[in-house]
Structure formats: C-alpha cells, structure tokens
Amino acid sequence: MSKKTQPLLIKRYASRRLYNTESSDYVTLDDIAGFIRGGREVQIIDLKSGDDLTRQYLLQIIAEHESRGENVLPVDVLTDLVRSYASQATSVVPQFLAASFEMLRDGQSKAMENLTVVNPMAAMPGFEMMKAQQEAFMKAMTGGLSGSAPASHAEQTASESADELNDIKSQLAELQEKLSKL
C-alpha cells in the first residue's frame, strides 16, 4: 500500500538514461507517460545533483506528444501560456489551470457542485465568466454526458462540442482582455 502513496522514483544518470528504481530497469519517456496514464505519480531525480527534474521531463513528454500531432493544447492556449510568463506576478493563469484540471479529475458533477460552494475567487472580477467557461469546458471534454448516450447522438454531440469550444474561446478572449485591464 505504501508504494501507491509514494511516487515512482526515476533516477537520471549522467548519461541521461532514466532508471526505474522499482523495477530496476531503464525506461523511456514513453514508458514514463504510460506510468502516468496508468495512474502512477512519478518523480524524476538527477542522480548526481539530487535535483528534481520531474517538471522538465513532463514538459518534454507533452512537447513530444504535441509534435507528433496528438494536439491537446490549441495554439491560442499555448500563446496565452507564453504571454502569462511575461506577467507572472499578476497572472491568474497558473491558478486557473490548476483549478480547471482539478475539477476535470474530480468529475463533471462534483465540479459543478464545487462551483456553487462559497469560493474566495468569487469576488474576483470576471469570475462568473470564468465559471461559465469552466462549465462549457467540462461539458466539451465529457461530450456533455453524465452517463452513456445512444450512438445516434454522436454527430449531434460533436457539433455541439465544436460550438461550445468556440464559445469557450470567445469567453477566454474576453477574460484575457479584462485581466489585461486590471
């Protein structure tokens, strides 16, 4: 049981090879991505310096998937992320992304319940727009389904998702504009 609570430790040797301390073998970035998709937390440590390289390798895995055409992050989102680094001190982007993905993990129904609970972010200008954007994002990511839908609705759901994605993009642009005025 203790193995599941602790992250899988991967050590990076000076040769840049990655060593799985649990199975005592070398692994690739694809192997690490597979561990993560399987629900494991990983921690990648430089053997010589002891530095935590996890963030660096996770970003590399994402970049490789994106370069293979497995696009999850739209160009507009990537552009906004780059912009957020220029104004990191006043940016709410990291907190917004963390909150959005946490809600996605918890599931659509729990996420919608969390949005109605008293939230310290509720006083923030543009919160209602952000809430609507998150609801639309959740609906788009889950296809608007809480259970299973008949196969005949697949095309209609795809069309609705595309419309919702366009709505999300416009809401995000409006939010970005409001944030830039703050």
Tab-separated table of N, CA and C in Angstrom:
chain	number	residue	atom	x	y	z
A	1	MET	N	0.813	-1.183	0.000
A	1	MET	CA	0.000	0.000	0.000
A	1	MET	C	0.865	1.259	0.000
A	2	SER	N	2.049	1.203	0.628
A	2	SER	CA	2.914	2.369	0.675
A	2	SER	C	3.459	2.719	-0.704
A	3	LYS	N	3.572	1.747	-1.605
A	3	LYS	CA	4.055	2.025	-2.953
A	3	LYS	C	3.094	2.935	-3.710
A	4	LYS	N	1.797	2.802	-3.468
A	4	LYS	CA	0.820	3.606	-4.183
A	4	LYS	C	0.791	5.044	-3.679
A	5	THR	N	1.172	5.275	-2.413
A	5	THR	CA	1.153	6.635	-1.889
A	5	THR	C	2.429	7.386	-2.252
A	6	GLN	N	3.521	6.689	-2.472
A	6	GLN	CA	4.765	7.327	-2.845
A	6	GLN	C	4.921	7.299	-4.362
A	7	PRO	N	5.474	8.376	-4.929
A	7	PRO	CA	5.673	8.382	-6.379
A	7	PRO	C	6.731	7.367	-6.806
A	8	LEU	N	6.599	6.922	-8.034
A	8	LEU	CA	7.588	6.032	-8.629
A	8	LEU	C	8.857	6.841	-8.839
A	9	LEU	N	9.958	6.408	-8.255
A	9	LEU	CA	11.217	7.143	-8.338
A	9	LEU	C	11.989	6.716	-9.580
A	10	ILE	N	12.280	7.706	-10.416
A	10	ILE	CA	13.085	7.501	-11.622
A	10	ILE	C	14.364	8.304	-11.426
A	11	LYS	N	15.508	7.666	-11.615
A	11	LYS	CA	16.783	8.360	-11.470
A	11	LYS	C	17.384	8.605	-12.855
A	12	ARG	N	17.890	9.833	-13.044
A	12	ARG	CA	18.568	10.145	-14.304
A	12	ARG	C	20.064	10.089	-14.056
A	13	TYR	N	20.712	9.244	-14.836
A	13	TYR	CA	22.157	9.114	-14.736
A	13	TYR	C	22.842	10.195	-15.562
A	14	ALA	N	24.147	10.347	-15.377
A	14	ALA	CA	24.923	11.345	-16.118
A	14	ALA	C	24.806	11.131	-17.624
A	15	SER	N	24.592	9.891	-18.035
A	15	SER	CA	24.425	9.580	-19.468
A	15	SER	C	23.041	9.956	-19.974
A	16	ARG	N	22.207	10.540	-19.091
A	16	ARG	CA	20.830	10.955	-19.376
A	16	ARG	C	19.867	9.772	-19.498
A	17	ARG	N	20.332	8.581	-19.195
A	17	ARG	CA	19.434	7.428	-19.182
A	17	ARG	C	18.595	7.484	-17.920
A	18	LEU	N	17.363	7.022	-18.045
A	18	LEU	CA	16.408	7.063	-16.943
A	18	LEU	C	16.245	5.651	-16.370
A	19	TYR	N	16.374	5.540	-15.047
A	19	TYR	CA	16.375	4.255	-14.368
A	19	TYR	C	15.205	4.162	-13.409
A	20	ASN	N	14.355	3.162	-13.621
A	20	ASN	CA	13.201	2.899	-12.760
A	20	ASN	C	13.699	2.128	-11.539
A	21	THR	N	13.645	2.780	-10.384
A	21	THR	CA	14.158	2.141	-9.173
A	21	THR	C	13.259	1.016	-8.667
A	22	GLU	N	12.006	1.000	-9.106
A	22	GLU	CA	11.072	-0.020	-8.646
A	22	GLU	C	11.292	-1.341	-9.376
A	23	SER	N	11.479	-1.269	-10.691
A	23	SER	CA	11.645	-2.488	-11.487
A	23	SER	C	13.106	-2.757	-11.841
A	24	SER	N	13.992	-1.863	-11.448
A	24	SER	CA	15.436	-1.992	-11.697
A	24	SER	C	15.749	-2.159	-13.179
A	25	ASP	N	15.165	-1.287	-14.004
A	25	ASP	CA	15.495	-1.291	-15.423
A	25	ASP	C	15.423	0.128	-15.974
A	26	TYR	N	15.963	0.296	-17.182
A	26	TYR	CA	15.953	1.599	-17.821
A	26	TYR	C	14.609	1.821	-18.491
A	27	VAL	N	14.166	3.072	-18.503
A	27	VAL	CA	12.876	3.407	-19.094
A	27	VAL	C	13.038	4.579	-20.058
A	28	THR	N	12.035	4.745	-20.902
A	28	THR	CA	11.999	5.842	-21.858
A	28	THR	C	10.929	6.836	-21.435
A	29	LEU	N	10.853	7.953	-22.147
A	29	LEU	CA	9.798	8.921	-21.880
A	29	LEU	C	8.429	8.306	-22.136
A	30	ASP	N	8.316	7.458	-23.160
A	30	ASP	CA	7.046	6.791	-23.431
A	30	ASP	C	6.641	5.877	-22.266
A	31	ASP	N	7.615	5.206	-21.673
A	31	ASP	CA	7.326	4.368	-20.506
A	31	ASP	C	6.800	5.221	-19.353
A	32	ILE	N	7.441	6.362	-19.130
A	32	ILE	CA	7.023	7.255	-18.050
A	32	ILE	C	5.614	7.777	-18.315
A	33	ALA	N	5.340	8.149	-19.573
A	33	ALA	CA	3.990	8.599	-19.929
A	33	ALA	C	2.978	7.489	-19.655
A	34	GLY	N	3.351	6.252	-19.929
A	34	GLY	CA	2.475	5.112	-19.657
A	34	GLY	C	2.211	4.930	-18.166
A	35	PHE	N	3.232	5.120	-17.348
A	35	PHE	CA	3.044	5.035	-15.897
A	35	PHE	C	2.032	6.085	-15.440
A	36	ILE	N	2.185	7.283	-15.964
A	36	ILE	CA	1.303	8.383	-15.567
A	36	ILE	C	-0.123	8.122	-16.024
A	37	ARG	N	-0.286	7.670	-17.271
A	37	ARG	CA	-1.630	7.347	-17.767
A	37	ARG	C	-2.251	6.223	-16.946
A	38	GLY	N	-1.415	5.357	-16.407
A	38	GLY	CA	-1.891	4.254	-15.568
A	38	GLY	C	-2.236	4.688	-14.151
A	39	GLY	N	-2.056	5.969	-13.854
A	39	GLY	CA	-2.446	6.480	-12.549
A	39	GLY	C	-1.302	6.640	-11.565
A	40	ARG	N	-0.083	6.363	-11.976
A	40	ARG	CA	1.065	6.492	-11.072
A	40	ARG	C	1.598	7.922	-11.064
A	41	GLU	N	2.023	8.347	-9.921
A	41	GLU	CA	2.774	9.597	-9.800
A	41	GLU	C	4.236	9.223	-9.994
A	42	VAL	N	4.989	10.083	-10.655
A	42	VAL	CA	6.413	9.821	-10.846
A	42	VAL	C	7.221	11.003	-10.322
A	43	GLN	N	8.431	10.709	-9.921
A	43	GLN	CA	9.380	11.743	-9.535
A	43	GLN	C	10.704	11.376	-10.195
A	44	ILE	N	11.248	12.328	-10.946
A	44	ILE	CA	12.494	12.102	-11.675
A	44	ILE	C	13.570	12.952	-11.011
A	45	ILE	N	14.613	12.286	-10.536
A	45	ILE	CA	15.681	12.924	-9.787
A	45	ILE	C	17.007	12.728	-10.514
A	46	ASP	N	17.815	13.801	-10.582
A	46	ASP	CA	19.163	13.689	-11.125
A	46	ASP	C	20.019	12.980	-10.081
A	47	LEU	N	20.645	11.887	-10.460
A	47	LEU	CA	21.393	11.056	-9.518
A	47	LEU	C	22.563	11.821	-8.903
A	48	LYS	N	23.258	12.615	-9.712
A	48	LYS	CA	24.460	13.299	-9.222
A	48	LYS	C	24.123	14.498	-8.329
A	49	SER	N	23.237	15.371	-8.798
A	49	SER	CA	22.958	16.610	-8.068
A	49	SER	C	21.797	16.489	-7.082
A	50	GLY	N	20.917	15.518	-7.306
A	50	GLY	CA	19.737	15.371	-6.458
A	50	GLY	C	18.597	16.292	-6.855
A	51	ASP	N	18.781	17.066	-7.943
A	51	ASP	CA	17.737	17.986	-8.398
A	51	ASP	C	16.507	17.228	-8.876
A	52	ASP	N	15.338	17.799	-8.606
A	52	ASP	CA	14.083	17.225	-9.076
A	52	ASP	C	13.861	17.696	-10.512
A	53	LEU	N	13.834	16.778	-11.448
A	53	LEU	CA	13.690	17.080	-12.874
A	53	LEU	C	12.309	16.723	-13.400
A	54	THR	N	11.377	16.425	-12.512
A	54	THR	CA	10.055	15.943	-12.916
A	54	THR	C	9.370	16.912	-13.870
A	55	ARG	N	9.294	18.184	-13.519
A	55	ARG	CA	8.614	19.184	-14.347
A	55	ARG	C	9.231	19.232	-15.745
A	56	GLN	N	10.557	19.242	-15.813
A	56	GLN	CA	11.266	19.298	-17.087
A	56	GLN	C	10.885	18.117	-17.980
A	57	TYR	N	10.855	16.923	-17.417
A	57	TYR	CA	10.534	15.740	-18.214
A	57	TYR	C	9.057	15.674	-18.582
A	58	LEU	N	8.174	16.114	-17.691
A	58	LEU	CA	6.745	16.136	-18.031
A	58	LEU	C	6.496	17.094	-19.186
A	59	LEU	N	7.146	18.253	-19.159
A	59	LEU	CA	7.012	19.199	-20.272
A	59	LEU	C	7.561	18.595	-21.571
A	60	GLN	N	8.642	17.846	-21.469
A	60	GLN	CA	9.218	17.197	-22.654
A	60	GLN	C	8.253	16.145	-23.211
A	61	ILE	N	7.594	15.388	-22.340
A	61	ILE	CA	6.610	14.395	-22.792
A	61	ILE	C	5.475	15.086	-23.519
A	62	ILE	N	4.970	16.189	-22.959
A	62	ILE	CA	3.885	16.938	-23.603
A	62	ILE	C	4.334	17.463	-24.959
A	63	ALA	N	5.539	18.032	-25.016
A	63	ALA	CA	6.052	18.579	-26.276
A	63	ALA	C	6.171	17.490	-27.335
A	64	GLU	N	6.629	16.309	-26.949
A	64	GLU	CA	6.750	15.220	-27.915
A	64	GLU	C	5.388	14.765	-28.436
A	65	HIS	N	4.409	14.677	-27.558
A	65	HIS	CA	3.066	14.296	-27.996
A	65	HIS	C	2.494	15.348	-28.941
A	66	GLU	N	2.672	16.616	-28.600
A	66	GLU	CA	2.175	17.703	-29.442
A	66	GLU	C	2.860	17.684	-30.804
A	67	SER	N	4.164	17.396	-30.851
A	67	SER	CA	4.890	17.398	-32.120
A	67	SER	C	4.511	16.215	-33.006
A	68	ARG	N	3.957	15.168	-32.400
A	68	ARG	CA	3.505	14.004	-33.172
A	68	ARG	C	2.103	14.191	-33.738
A	69	GLY	N	1.508	15.350	-33.484
A	69	GLY	CA	0.159	15.597	-33.984
A	69	GLY	C	-0.924	15.213	-32.997
A	70	GLU	N	-0.550	14.819	-31.790
A	70	GLU	CA	-1.522	14.485	-30.747
A	70	GLU	C	-1.866	15.771	-30.006
A	71	ASN	N	-2.485	16.708	-30.719
A	71	ASN	CA	-2.710	18.040	-30.183
A	71	ASN	C	-3.853	18.071	-29.185
A	72	VAL	N	-3.502	18.449	-27.966
A	72	VAL	CA	-4.479	18.636	-26.915
A	72	VAL	C	-4.587	20.131	-26.607
A	73	LEU	N	-3.477	20.814	-26.732
A	73	LEU	CA	-3.423	22.235	-26.404
A	73	LEU	C	-3.543	23.064	-27.682
A	74	PRO	N	-4.645	23.802	-27.827
A	74	PRO	CA	-4.796	24.654	-29.001
A	74	PRO	C	-3.721	25.752	-29.013
A	75	VAL	N	-3.386	26.241	-30.195
A	75	VAL	CA	-2.359	27.268	-30.348
A	75	VAL	C	-2.708	28.508	-29.520
A	76	ASP	N	-3.983	28.868	-29.469
A	76	ASP	CA	-4.394	30.033	-28.680
A	76	ASP	C	-4.043	29.844	-27.202
A	77	VAL	N	-4.244	28.645	-26.690
A	77	VAL	CA	-3.928	28.370	-25.286
A	77	VAL	C	-2.421	28.434	-25.068
A	78	LEU	N	-1.650	27.841	-26.000
A	78	LEU	CA	-0.194	27.889	-25.880
A	78	LEU	C	0.310	29.328	-25.932
A	79	THR	N	-0.280	30.134	-26.810
A	79	THR	CA	0.094	31.541	-26.909
A	79	THR	C	-0.196	32.268	-25.609
A	80	ASP	N	-1.365	32.012	-25.032
A	80	ASP	CA	-1.714	32.645	-23.765
A	80	ASP	C	-0.784	32.189	-22.639
A	81	LEU	N	-0.353	30.938	-22.676
A	81	LEU	CA	0.593	30.463	-21.672
A	81	LEU	C	1.918	31.206	-21.785
A	82	VAL	N	2.395	31.392	-23.012
A	82	VAL	CA	3.642	32.133	-23.213
A	82	VAL	C	3.480	33.558	-22.702
A	83	ARG	N	2.344	34.172	-22.993
A	83	ARG	CA	2.096	35.535	-22.511
A	83	ARG	C	2.062	35.582	-20.987
A	84	SER	N	1.548	34.541	-20.361
A	84	SER	CA	1.430	34.549	-18.902
A	84	SER	C	2.797	34.578	-18.229
A	85	TYR	N	3.833	34.086	-18.900
A	85	TYR	CA	5.172	34.130	-18.318
A	85	TYR	C	5.707	35.556	-18.274
A	86	ALA	N	5.252	36.408	-19.166
A	86	ALA	CA	5.704	37.798	-19.194
A	86	ALA	C	5.136	38.577	-18.017
A	87	SER	N	3.958	38.187	-17.539
A	87	SER	CA	3.322	38.911	-16.438
A	87	SER	C	3.012	37.957	-15.292
A	88	GLN	N	3.981	37.140	-14.966
A	88	GLN	CA	3.779	36.073	-13.988
A	88	GLN	C	3.334	36.587	-12.624
A	89	ALA	N	3.799	37.752	-12.204
A	89	ALA	CA	3.458	38.250	-10.871
A	89	ALA	C	1.966	38.537	-10.732
A	90	THR	N	1.321	38.991	-11.802
A	90	THR	CA	-0.097	39.338	-11.716
A	90	THR	C	-0.982	38.312	-12.413
A	91	SER	N	-0.388	37.297	-12.947
A	91	SER	CA	-1.153	36.332	-13.736
A	91	SER	C	-1.957	35.386	-12.850
A	92	VAL	N	-3.179	35.117	-13.271
A	92	VAL	CA	-4.003	34.131	-12.589
A	92	VAL	C	-4.045	32.830	-13.382
A	93	VAL	N	-3.275	32.780	-14.470
A	93	VAL	CA	-3.306	31.610	-15.350
A	93	VAL	C	-2.924	30.327	-14.613
A	94	PRO	N	-1.821	30.285	-13.859
A	94	PRO	CA	-1.479	29.018	-13.192
A	94	PRO	C	-2.576	28.520	-12.249
A	95	GLN	N	-3.143	29.427	-11.465
A	95	GLN	CA	-4.193	29.023	-10.536
A	95	GLN	C	-5.435	28.573	-11.304
A	96	PHE	N	-5.749	29.278	-12.392
A	96	PHE	CA	-6.908	28.926	-13.199
A	96	PHE	C	-6.738	27.543	-13.821
A	97	LEU	N	-5.563	27.267	-14.380
A	97	LEU	CA	-5.314	25.964	-14.995
A	97	LEU	C	-5.359	24.852	-13.949
A	98	ALA	N	-4.737	25.084	-12.812
A	98	ALA	CA	-4.742	24.063	-11.759
A	98	ALA	C	-6.163	23.772	-11.305
A	99	ALA	N	-6.947	24.820	-11.110
A	99	ALA	CA	-8.334	24.634	-10.676
A	99	ALA	C	-9.145	23.904	-11.737
A	100	SER	N	-8.933	24.242	-13.004
A	100	SER	CA	-9.682	23.604	-14.095
A	100	SER	C	-9.373	22.114	-14.190
A	101	PHE	N	-8.094	21.751	-14.121
A	101	PHE	CA	-7.741	20.342	-14.223
A	101	PHE	C	-8.144	19.558	-12.981
A	102	GLU	N	-8.122	20.200	-11.841
A	102	GLU	CA	-8.585	19.524	-10.632
A	102	GLU	C	-10.065	19.193	-10.769
A	103	MET	N	-10.822	20.135	-11.294
A	103	MET	CA	-12.253	19.888	-11.484
A	103	MET	C	-12.483	18.799	-12.522
A	104	LEU	N	-11.666	18.778	-13.563
A	104	LEU	CA	-11.802	17.742	-14.581
A	104	LEU	C	-11.559	16.370	-13.971
A	105	ARG	N	-10.534	16.266	-13.117
A	105	ARG	CA	-10.225	14.994	-12.452
A	105	ARG	C	-11.357	14.548	-11.546
A	106	ASP	N	-11.932	15.465	-10.836
A	106	ASP	CA	-12.980	15.115	-9.873
A	106	ASP	C	-14.287	14.714	-10.534
A	107	GLY	N	-14.454	15.036	-11.770
A	107	GLY	CA	-15.666	14.656	-12.488
A	107	GLY	C	-16.632	15.808	-12.652
A	108	GLN	N	-17.456	15.712	-13.656
A	108	GLN	CA	-18.345	16.805	-14.022
A	108	GLN	C	-19.340	17.153	-12.917
A	109	SER	N	-19.977	16.187	-12.330
A	109	SER	CA	-20.982	16.512	-11.319
A	109	SER	C	-20.359	17.133	-10.081
A	110	LYS	N	-19.241	16.588	-9.624
A	110	LYS	CA	-18.577	17.149	-8.449
A	110	LYS	C	-18.047	18.540	-8.771
A	111	ALA	N	-17.563	18.745	-9.983
A	111	ALA	CA	-17.045	20.057	-10.369
A	111	ALA	C	-18.151	21.096	-10.335
A	112	MET	N	-19.320	20.747	-10.827
A	112	MET	CA	-20.417	21.705	-10.828
A	112	MET	C	-20.867	22.016	-9.395
A	113	GLU	N	-20.805	21.037	-8.502
A	113	GLU	CA	-21.111	21.287	-7.095
A	113	GLU	C	-20.093	22.242	-6.486
A	114	ASN	N	-18.821	22.040	-6.823
A	114	ASN	CA	-17.757	22.890	-6.282
A	114	ASN	C	-17.895	24.331	-6.750
A	115	LEU	N	-18.428	24.550	-7.920
A	115	LEU	CA	-18.573	25.908	-8.424
A	115	LEU	C	-19.637	26.682	-7.657
A	116	THR	N	-20.590	25.979	-7.049
A	116	THR	CA	-21.654	26.651	-6.323
A	116	THR	C	-21.303	26.876	-4.853
A	117	VAL	N	-20.254	26.208	-4.363
A	117	VAL	CA	-19.817	26.385	-2.981
A	117	VAL	C	-19.141	27.749	-2.855
A	118	VAL	N	-19.236	28.347	-1.671
A	118	VAL	CA	-18.585	29.637	-1.453
A	118	VAL	C	-17.113	29.498	-1.793
A	119	ASN	N	-16.644	30.382	-2.644
A	119	ASN	CA	-15.306	30.300	-3.183
A	119	ASN	C	-14.631	31.658	-3.033
A	120	PRO	N	-13.411	31.717	-2.497
A	120	PRO	CA	-12.748	33.010	-2.356
A	120	PRO	C	-12.494	33.698	-3.691
A	121	MET	N	-12.457	32.938	-4.764
A	121	MET	CA	-12.244	33.538	-6.086
A	121	MET	C	-13.510	34.221	-6.602
A	122	ALA	N	-14.662	33.986	-5.950
A	122	ALA	CA	-15.928	34.541	-6.419
A	122	ALA	C	-15.906	36.068	-6.441
A	123	ALA	N	-15.101	36.683	-5.597
A	123	ALA	CA	-15.023	38.144	-5.562
A	123	ALA	C	-14.150	38.700	-6.682
A	124	MET	N	-13.409	37.835	-7.361
A	124	MET	CA	-12.514	38.276	-8.431
A	124	MET	C	-13.315	38.760	-9.638
A	125	PRO	N	-12.919	39.906	-10.220
A	125	PRO	CA	-13.622	40.373	-11.425
A	125	PRO	C	-13.559	39.316	-12.525
A	126	GLY	N	-14.662	39.088	-13.169
A	126	GLY	CA	-14.721	38.111	-14.258
A	126	GLY	C	-14.941	36.683	-13.802
A	127	PHE	N	-15.212	36.467	-12.503
A	127	PHE	CA	-15.374	35.105	-12.006
A	127	PHE	C	-16.540	34.396	-12.675
A	128	GLU	N	-17.656	35.099	-12.864
A	128	GLU	CA	-18.823	34.467	-13.486
A	128	GLU	C	-18.490	33.989	-14.896
A	129	MET	N	-17.714	34.789	-15.634
A	129	MET	CA	-17.323	34.385	-16.984
A	129	MET	C	-16.409	33.162	-16.917
A	130	MET	N	-15.477	33.155	-15.940
A	130	MET	CA	-14.579	32.020	-15.773
A	130	MET	C	-15.384	30.770	-15.415
A	131	LYS	N	-16.385	30.929	-14.552
A	131	LYS	CA	-17.233	29.808	-14.153
A	131	LYS	C	-17.971	29.246	-15.369
A	132	ALA	N	-18.521	30.127	-16.180
A	132	ALA	CA	-19.230	29.686	-17.382
A	132	ALA	C	-18.272	28.981	-18.336
A	133	GLN	N	-17.042	29.515	-18.452
A	133	GLN	CA	-16.043	28.902	-19.327
A	133	GLN	C	-15.688	27.506	-18.829
A	134	GLN	N	-15.527	27.353	-17.513
A	134	GLN	CA	-15.193	26.046	-16.951
A	134	GLN	C	-16.334	25.051	-17.169
A	135	GLU	N	-17.565	25.512	-17.005
A	135	GLU	CA	-18.713	24.633	-17.240
A	135	GLU	C	-18.749	24.184	-18.694
A	136	ALA	N	-18.514	25.122	-19.610
A	136	ALA	CA	-18.506	24.768	-21.035
A	136	ALA	C	-17.349	23.834	-21.352
A	137	PHE	N	-16.177	24.081	-20.735
A	137	PHE	CA	-15.020	23.223	-20.945
A	137	PHE	C	-15.311	21.802	-20.470
A	138	MET	N	-15.888	21.698	-19.279
A	138	MET	CA	-16.221	20.377	-18.745
A	138	MET	C	-17.215	19.661	-19.645
A	139	LYS	N	-18.201	20.407	-20.120
A	139	LYS	CA	-19.202	19.807	-20.995
A	139	LYS	C	-18.566	19.359	-22.308
A	140	ALA	N	-17.655	20.175	-22.840
A	140	ALA	CA	-16.974	19.820	-24.086
A	140	ALA	C	-16.068	18.614	-23.893
A	141	MET	N	-15.345	18.560	-22.763
A	141	MET	CA	-14.420	17.450	-22.515
A	141	MET	C	-15.154	16.139	-22.290
A	142	THR	N	-16.344	16.209	-21.697
A	142	THR	CA	-17.084	14.977	-21.428
A	142	THR	C	-18.151	14.725	-22.481
A	143	GLY	N	-18.221	15.569	-23.481
A	143	GLY	CA	-19.235	15.413	-24.511
A	143	GLY	C	-20.615	15.745	-23.993
A	144	GLY	N	-20.695	16.428	-22.865
A	144	GLY	CA	-21.974	16.789	-22.284
A	144	GLY	C	-22.697	15.607	-21.661
A	145	LEU	N	-21.976	14.519	-21.454
A	145	LEU	CA	-22.610	13.293	-20.968
A	145	LEU	C	-22.307	13.071	-19.499
A	146	SER	N	-23.296	12.631	-18.749
A	146	SER	CA	-23.043	12.206	-17.378
A	146	SER	C	-23.070	10.682	-17.302
A	147	GLY	N	-23.611	10.064	-18.275
A	147	GLY	CA	-23.640	8.602	-18.351
A	147	GLY	C	-23.299	8.205	-19.765
A	148	SER	N	-24.093	7.324	-20.346
A	148	SER	CA	-23.851	6.944	-21.731
A	148	SER	C	-25.003	7.437	-22.581
A	149	ALA	N	-24.685	7.757	-23.821
A	149	ALA	CA	-25.692	8.260	-24.749
A	149	ALA	C	-25.844	7.286	-25.902
A	150	PRO	N	-27.008	7.268	-26.528
A	150	PRO	CA	-27.182	6.412	-27.698
A	150	PRO	C	-26.214	6.816	-28.791
A	151	ALA	N	-25.775	5.845	-29.581
A	151	ALA	CA	-24.805	6.090	-30.641
A	151	ALA	C	-25.323	7.073	-31.676
A	152	SER	N	-26.633	7.191	-31.870
A	152	SER	CA	-27.194	8.078	-32.880
A	152	SER	C	-26.988	9.544	-32.546
A	153	HIS	N	-26.641	9.861	-31.327
A	153	HIS	CA	-26.434	11.246	-30.924
A	153	HIS	C	-24.977	11.678	-31.069
A	154	ALA	N	-24.111	10.802	-31.546
A	154	ALA	CA	-22.679	11.091	-31.613
A	154	ALA	C	-22.379	12.302	-32.486
A	155	GLU	N	-22.999	12.379	-33.658
A	155	GLU	CA	-22.744	13.508	-34.546
A	155	GLU	C	-23.266	14.800	-33.937
A	156	GLN	N	-24.437	14.750	-33.328
A	156	GLN	CA	-25.014	15.942	-32.706
A	156	GLN	C	-24.121	16.416	-31.555
A	157	THR	N	-23.599	15.486	-30.766
A	157	THR	CA	-22.718	15.829	-29.656
A	157	THR	C	-21.440	16.472	-30.173
A	158	ALA	N	-20.867	15.945	-31.255
A	158	ALA	CA	-19.650	16.517	-31.829
A	158	ALA	C	-19.892	17.942	-32.309
A	159	SER	N	-21.045	18.175	-32.937
A	159	SER	CA	-21.389	19.515	-33.411
A	159	SER	C	-21.570	20.471	-32.238
A	160	GLU	N	-22.255	20.017	-31.189
A	160	GLU	CA	-22.451	20.839	-30.002
A	160	GLU	C	-21.116	21.143	-29.339
A	161	SER	N	-20.217	20.156	-29.304
A	161	SER	CA	-18.905	20.356	-28.695
A	161	SER	C	-18.111	21.411	-29.450
A	162	ALA	N	-18.194	21.395	-30.770
A	162	ALA	CA	-17.493	22.400	-31.574
A	162	ALA	C	-18.043	23.789	-31.282
A	163	ASP	N	-19.376	23.900	-31.178
A	163	ASP	CA	-19.981	25.196	-30.845
A	163	ASP	C	-19.546	25.648	-29.462
A	164	GLU	N	-19.534	24.726	-28.511
A	164	GLU	CA	-19.136	25.060	-27.152
A	164	GLU	C	-17.675	25.475	-27.093
A	165	LEU	N	-16.833	24.824	-27.910
A	165	LEU	CA	-15.423	25.179	-27.949
A	165	LEU	C	-15.247	26.602	-28.465
A	166	ASN	N	-16.023	26.972	-29.474
A	166	ASN	CA	-15.968	28.346	-29.976
A	166	ASN	C	-16.420	29.332	-28.902
A	167	ASP	N	-17.455	28.967	-28.143
A	167	ASP	CA	-17.919	29.805	-27.038
A	167	ASP	C	-16.824	29.957	-25.986
A	168	ILE	N	-16.140	28.862	-25.686
A	168	ILE	CA	-15.066	28.889	-24.697
A	168	ILE	C	-13.958	29.829	-25.164
A	169	LYS	N	-13.605	29.726	-26.444
A	169	LYS	CA	-12.547	30.584	-26.976
A	169	LYS	C	-12.915	32.054	-26.851
A	170	SER	N	-14.146	32.397	-27.178
A	170	SER	CA	-14.540	33.804	-27.088
A	170	SER	C	-14.601	34.259	-25.633
A	171	GLN	N	-15.077	33.396	-24.735
A	171	GLN	CA	-15.124	33.752	-23.318
A	171	GLN	C	-13.719	33.927	-22.760
A	172	LEU	N	-12.796	33.057	-23.178
A	172	LEU	CA	-11.423	33.152	-22.714
A	172	LEU	C	-10.775	34.441	-23.224
A	173	ALA	N	-11.053	34.813	-24.453
A	173	ALA	CA	-10.522	36.064	-25.008
A	173	ALA	C	-11.060	37.263	-24.234
A	174	GLU	N	-12.347	37.236	-23.896
A	174	GLU	CA	-12.939	38.320	-23.116
A	174	GLU	C	-12.310	38.386	-21.726
A	175	LEU	N	-12.099	37.233	-21.120
A	175	LEU	CA	-11.483	37.185	-19.800
A	175	LEU	C	-10.055	37.717	-19.857
A	176	GLN	N	-9.305	37.323	-20.889
A	176	GLN	CA	-7.935	37.798	-21.055
A	176	GLN	C	-7.916	39.316	-21.206
A	177	GLU	N	-8.875	39.846	-21.950
A	177	GLU	CA	-8.964	41.298	-22.145
A	177	GLU	C	-9.231	42.000	-20.814
A	178	LYS	N	-10.177	41.450	-20.026
A	178	LYS	CA	-10.483	42.034	-18.720
A	178	LYS	C	-9.283	41.972	-17.796
A	179	LEU	N	-8.570	40.827	-17.816
A	179	LEU	CA	-7.399	40.683	-16.960
A	179	LEU	C	-6.288	41.640	-17.355
A	180	SER	N	-6.140	41.901	-18.630
A	180	SER	CA	-5.086	42.813	-19.071
A	180	SER	C	-5.379	44.243	-18.663
A	181	LYS	N	-6.661	44.579	-18.425
A	181	LYS	CA	-7.046	45.920	-17.993
A	181	LYS	C	-6.838	46.108	-16.500
A	182	LEU	N	-6.683	44.998	-15.750
A	182	LEU	CA	-6.526	45.116	-14.289
A	182	LEU	C	-5.168	45.673	-13.903
